[in-house]
Short mmCIF file of C-alpha atoms in Angstrom, two decimals:
data_model
loop_
_atom_site.label_atom_id
_atom_site.label_comp_id
_atom_site.label_asym_id
_atom_site.label_seq_id
_atom_site.Cartn_x
_atom_site.Cartn_y
_atom_site.Cartn_z
CA MET F 303 187.24 116.34 63.91
CA ASN F 304 189.39 114.05 62.47
CA GLY F 305 191.75 115.99 59.49
CA ILE F 306 192.37 120.00 59.50
CA SER F 307 190.59 122.67 61.26
CA ILE F 308 191.91 126.12 60.49
CA THR F 309 190.35 128.62 62.00
CA ASP F 310 190.05 132.37 62.01
CA VAL F 311 193.98 131.86 61.76
CA SER F 312 196.18 134.88 61.49
CA TYR F 313 199.80 135.85 61.95
CA GLN F 314 202.09 139.33 61.85
CA ILE F 315 205.46 139.83 62.37
CA ASN F 316 205.64 143.11 64.46
CA ASP F 317 203.28 145.15 62.50
CA THR F 318 202.96 143.16 59.59
CA ALA F 319 200.62 141.07 58.77
CA ILE F 320 201.62 137.50 56.95
CA LEU F 321 198.02 135.47 57.59
CA SER F 322 194.64 137.05 57.89
CA ALA F 323 191.59 136.35 59.03
CA VAL F 324 192.48 131.85 57.72
CA SER F 325 189.43 129.22 57.85
CA PHE F 326 189.35 125.71 55.99
CA GLN F 327 188.56 122.37 57.46
CA SER F 328 188.72 119.17 56.26
CA ASP F 329 189.73 115.14 56.40
CA ALA F 330 190.54 115.16 52.34
CA LYS F 331 194.08 112.49 52.69
CA ARG F 332 195.74 114.58 50.58
CA ILE F 333 195.37 118.73 50.57
CA ALA F 334 197.43 120.97 48.64
CA ILE F 335 198.07 124.36 49.63
CA LEU F 336 198.86 126.68 46.36
CA GLY F 337 200.28 130.27 46.27
CA ARG F 338 203.30 131.68 44.98
CA ASN F 339 206.03 133.43 46.69
CA GLY F 340 205.04 135.62 49.77
CA SER F 341 201.73 134.53 49.87
CA GLY F 342 202.12 132.93 53.47
CA LYS F 343 202.55 129.70 52.21
CA SER F 344 205.73 128.58 54.14
CA THR F 345 203.98 130.55 57.77
CA LEU F 346 201.01 128.58 57.73
CA ALA F 347 202.49 125.07 57.06
CA ARG F 348 204.85 125.93 60.12
CA LEU F 349 201.50 127.16 62.11
CA ILE F 350 199.70 123.83 61.55
CA CYS F 351 202.55 122.43 62.10
CA GLY F 352 202.85 123.78 65.92
CA ILE F 353 206.36 125.56 65.33
CA ASP F 354 204.69 128.63 65.49
CA ARG F 355 201.78 130.77 66.88
CA PRO F 356 199.10 132.57 65.44
CA ASN F 357 198.49 135.81 66.54
CA GLN F 358 194.87 134.80 66.48
CA GLY F 359 192.54 131.42 65.91
CA GLU F 360 193.46 128.19 66.67
CA ILE F 361 194.34 124.80 64.51
CA ARG F 362 193.54 121.75 65.27
CA ILE F 363 195.20 118.04 63.51
CA ASN F 364 192.79 115.30 64.20
CA ASP F 365 190.82 117.25 67.57
CA ILE F 366 194.96 117.65 69.08
CA TYR F 367 195.63 121.95 69.60
CA VAL F 368 198.97 121.67 67.81
CA TYR F 369 200.42 124.48 69.68
CA ALA F 370 199.34 124.00 73.23
CA ASP F 371 200.05 120.17 73.38
CA ARG F 372 203.71 119.53 71.38
CA ARG F 373 203.74 115.71 73.00
CA ALA F 374 200.67 114.79 71.19
CA ALA F 375 202.00 116.90 68.40
CA LEU F 376 204.52 115.58 67.26
CA ASN F 377 203.41 111.53 66.70
CA THR F 378 200.55 113.51 65.49
CA VAL F 379 201.85 115.84 62.41
CA GLY F 380 205.12 116.48 61.21
CA MET F 381 206.64 118.56 58.56
CA ILE F 382 209.41 118.28 55.89
CA PHE F 383 211.26 121.78 55.39
CA GLN F 384 212.24 123.18 51.62
CA ASN F 385 215.32 123.54 53.07
CA PRO F 386 216.94 119.91 54.76
CA ASP F 387 219.98 122.02 55.65
CA HIS F 388 217.26 123.85 57.85
CA GLN F 389 215.78 121.07 59.53
CA ILE F 390 218.67 118.61 60.31
CA ILE F 391 220.50 119.78 63.58
CA PHE F 392 223.04 117.25 64.34
CA PRO F 393 225.64 115.73 62.28
CA THR F 394 225.35 112.36 62.24
CA VAL F 395 222.15 110.15 60.66
CA ILE F 396 221.70 107.59 63.75
CA GLU F 397 221.17 111.38 66.18
CA GLU F 398 218.86 112.33 63.61
CA MET F 399 217.30 109.87 63.16
CA ILE F 400 216.46 109.78 66.94
CA PHE F 401 216.39 113.02 68.56
CA GLY F 402 212.05 113.28 67.47
CA LEU F 403 212.03 110.07 68.92
CA THR F 404 213.47 110.87 72.27
CA GLN F 405 211.47 114.24 72.90
CA MET F 406 208.52 112.25 72.42
CA GLY F 407 210.05 110.31 75.33
CA VAL F 408 210.83 106.91 73.85
CA ASP F 409 213.86 105.15 75.21
CA LYS F 410 217.23 106.32 73.37
CA PRO F 411 217.19 102.20 73.19
CA VAL F 412 214.43 102.19 71.56
CA ALA F 413 215.13 105.29 69.39
CA ASP F 414 217.83 103.66 68.61
CA GLN F 415 216.35 100.25 67.39
CA ARG F 416 213.66 102.12 65.41
CA ALA F 417 215.44 104.16 63.57
CA MET F 418 217.49 101.65 61.69
CA SER F 419 214.08 99.32 60.93
CA TYR F 420 212.89 102.59 59.53
CA LEU F 421 216.60 103.28 57.67
CA ALA F 422 216.41 99.51 56.81
CA GLN F 423 212.84 100.35 55.29
CA PHE F 424 214.60 102.50 52.90
CA GLY F 425 217.33 100.36 52.14
CA LYS F 426 219.61 102.99 54.06
CA SER F 427 221.12 100.70 56.84
CA ASP F 428 224.36 102.05 55.64
CA TRP F 429 223.27 105.39 56.62
CA ARG F 430 223.84 104.76 59.99
CA ASP F 431 227.27 106.18 61.36
CA ARG F 432 227.32 108.58 58.52
CA ALA F 433 227.74 111.97 58.06
CA ILE F 434 225.32 114.09 56.77
CA SER F 435 227.80 116.43 55.40
CA THR F 436 228.14 113.61 53.04
CA LEU F 437 224.17 113.47 51.59
CA SER F 438 223.40 115.29 48.42
CA GLN F 439 219.78 117.20 48.90
CA GLY F 440 217.73 114.79 47.68
CA GLN F 441 219.70 112.72 50.53
CA LYS F 442 218.84 114.50 53.44
CA LYS F 443 215.23 115.10 52.23
CA LEU F 444 214.84 111.30 52.29
CA LEU F 445 216.62 111.21 55.46
CA CYS F 446 214.03 113.76 57.05
CA LEU F 447 211.34 111.69 55.55
CA ILE F 448 212.39 109.11 57.00
CA ALA F 449 212.88 110.35 60.62
CA ILE F 450 209.28 111.75 60.27
CA LEU F 451 207.94 108.55 59.86
CA ALA F 452 209.73 107.04 62.40
CA MET F 453 208.25 109.15 64.70
CA GLY F 454 204.10 108.07 63.08
CA PRO F 455 202.70 111.12 62.51
CA LYS F 456 199.11 110.95 61.12
CA VAL F 457 199.76 114.08 58.91
CA ILE F 458 202.83 114.94 56.70
CA ILE F 459 203.06 118.51 55.93
CA LEU F 460 205.72 119.04 52.54
CA ASP F 461 207.38 122.05 51.99
CA GLU F 462 208.14 123.04 47.81
CA PRO F 463 209.56 118.73 48.38
CA LEU F 464 211.04 118.72 45.15
CA ALA F 465 212.65 121.99 45.58
CA ALA F 466 216.36 122.10 44.67
CA LEU F 467 216.56 118.31 43.09
CA ASP F 468 217.71 116.83 40.16
CA ILE F 469 214.60 115.07 37.59
CA PRO F 470 215.45 111.34 38.47
CA THR F 471 215.20 111.67 42.26
CA GLN F 472 212.50 114.40 41.39
CA ARG F 473 210.80 111.08 40.23
CA GLN F 474 212.54 108.70 42.82
CA LEU F 475 211.09 111.23 45.88
CA THR F 476 207.08 111.81 43.77
CA LYS F 477 206.70 107.82 43.88
CA ILE F 478 208.34 107.46 47.21
CA LEU F 479 205.04 110.48 49.17
CA GLN F 480 202.27 109.08 46.66
CA SER F 481 202.95 105.50 48.35
CA LEU F 482 202.68 107.18 52.08
CA PRO F 483 199.58 106.04 54.14
CA GLN F 484 199.80 108.73 56.34
CA THR F 485 197.63 112.28 54.88
CA LEU F 486 200.04 115.18 52.89
CA ILE F 487 199.75 118.32 53.33
CA TYR F 488 201.76 119.88 50.10
CA ILE F 489 202.08 123.22 50.13
CA THR F 490 204.06 124.82 46.45
CA HIS F 491 203.45 126.96 44.01
CA ASP F 492 203.57 124.18 41.10
CA THR F 493 200.63 122.49 39.72
CA ALA F 494 201.77 119.09 37.86
CA PRO F 495 202.68 117.66 41.77
CA ILE F 496 199.41 118.05 43.06
CA GLN F 497 196.86 117.36 40.14
CA ASN F 498 195.01 114.56 41.47
CA TYR F 499 194.90 115.90 45.46
CA ASP F 500 191.34 115.40 46.52
CA ALA F 501 191.59 119.54 48.04
CA ALA F 502 193.48 122.67 46.71
CA ILE F 503 193.90 125.69 48.82
CA TRP F 504 194.54 128.94 47.11
CA LEU F 505 196.10 131.48 49.34
CA GLU F 506 197.20 135.34 47.72
CA GLN F 507 198.70 138.16 50.06
CA GLY F 508 198.20 136.11 53.76
CA GLN F 509 194.46 135.21 52.25
CA ILE F 510 191.79 132.32 51.02
CA VAL F 511 191.35 132.94 47.54
CA GLU F 512 189.67 129.78 46.86
CA THR F 513 189.46 125.94 48.41
CA GLY F 514 188.39 123.22 46.25
CA SER F 515 188.95 120.25 44.26
CA PRO F 516 192.28 121.27 42.26
CA ASP F 517 190.50 120.28 38.61
CA LYS F 518 188.34 123.83 40.01
CA VAL F 519 191.13 125.40 41.89
CA VAL F 520 194.38 124.59 39.96
CA PRO F 521 192.98 126.67 35.95
CA ARG F 522 191.84 129.94 37.95
CA PHE F 523 195.15 129.93 40.11
CA ILE F 524 197.17 129.61 36.43
CA ASP F 525 195.27 132.32 34.69
CA GLU F 526 195.87 134.56 36.59
CA MET F 527 199.56 133.04 37.58
CA ASN F 528 200.12 134.18 33.65
CA ARG F 529 197.79 137.88 33.71
CA ILE F 530 200.47 138.59 36.57
CA GLU F 531 202.98 141.36 35.80
CA VAL F 532 205.45 140.62 38.46
CA LEU F 533 208.67 142.71 36.81
#
């Protein structure tokens, strides 16, 4: 099927269950995965992207088994990590931009051209040889997004994309994300950015509590968060 298909997915580290029997299917263009810290959201994001392998079950995006078919997965799904420093591995912008493309089998000169084309679209051609260490957190997140877009994925996973950004940078990045034609899967504990999304999944302790439209799921999630005493 087109879209995302998660079938009976479980994941554990040693004897600790992180996700248990998670199943969800959707062809919606904007999907939110809600949950408080430790609910399994980021783990599910890594599994959907094919970075980690479930202990049980299967995840397909546009009918591609993302963990087993890594080459096809690279231009099917990309992920923006919550902390860009956990994603960026090269010292300069152009090196970071072309890495994913060459992993897909794109020749280096073509990868360079494509990288520069995408930097130009965002008005960042002058970033080419810039040291990534000189970029702000917001600029690093934008670089990660541009690098993913250059790879042409149909689906982009956003793990708390506005975390640790100031309000003007949040506003700018939100505007960019809203304009993207790709399917977005937005991982968050903050309900504000996903009010207009098509579908929501509420995770708690590694299991799905509820799925449906945000106008149904979000109020119940907020009520439960207000009820819980954590201290």
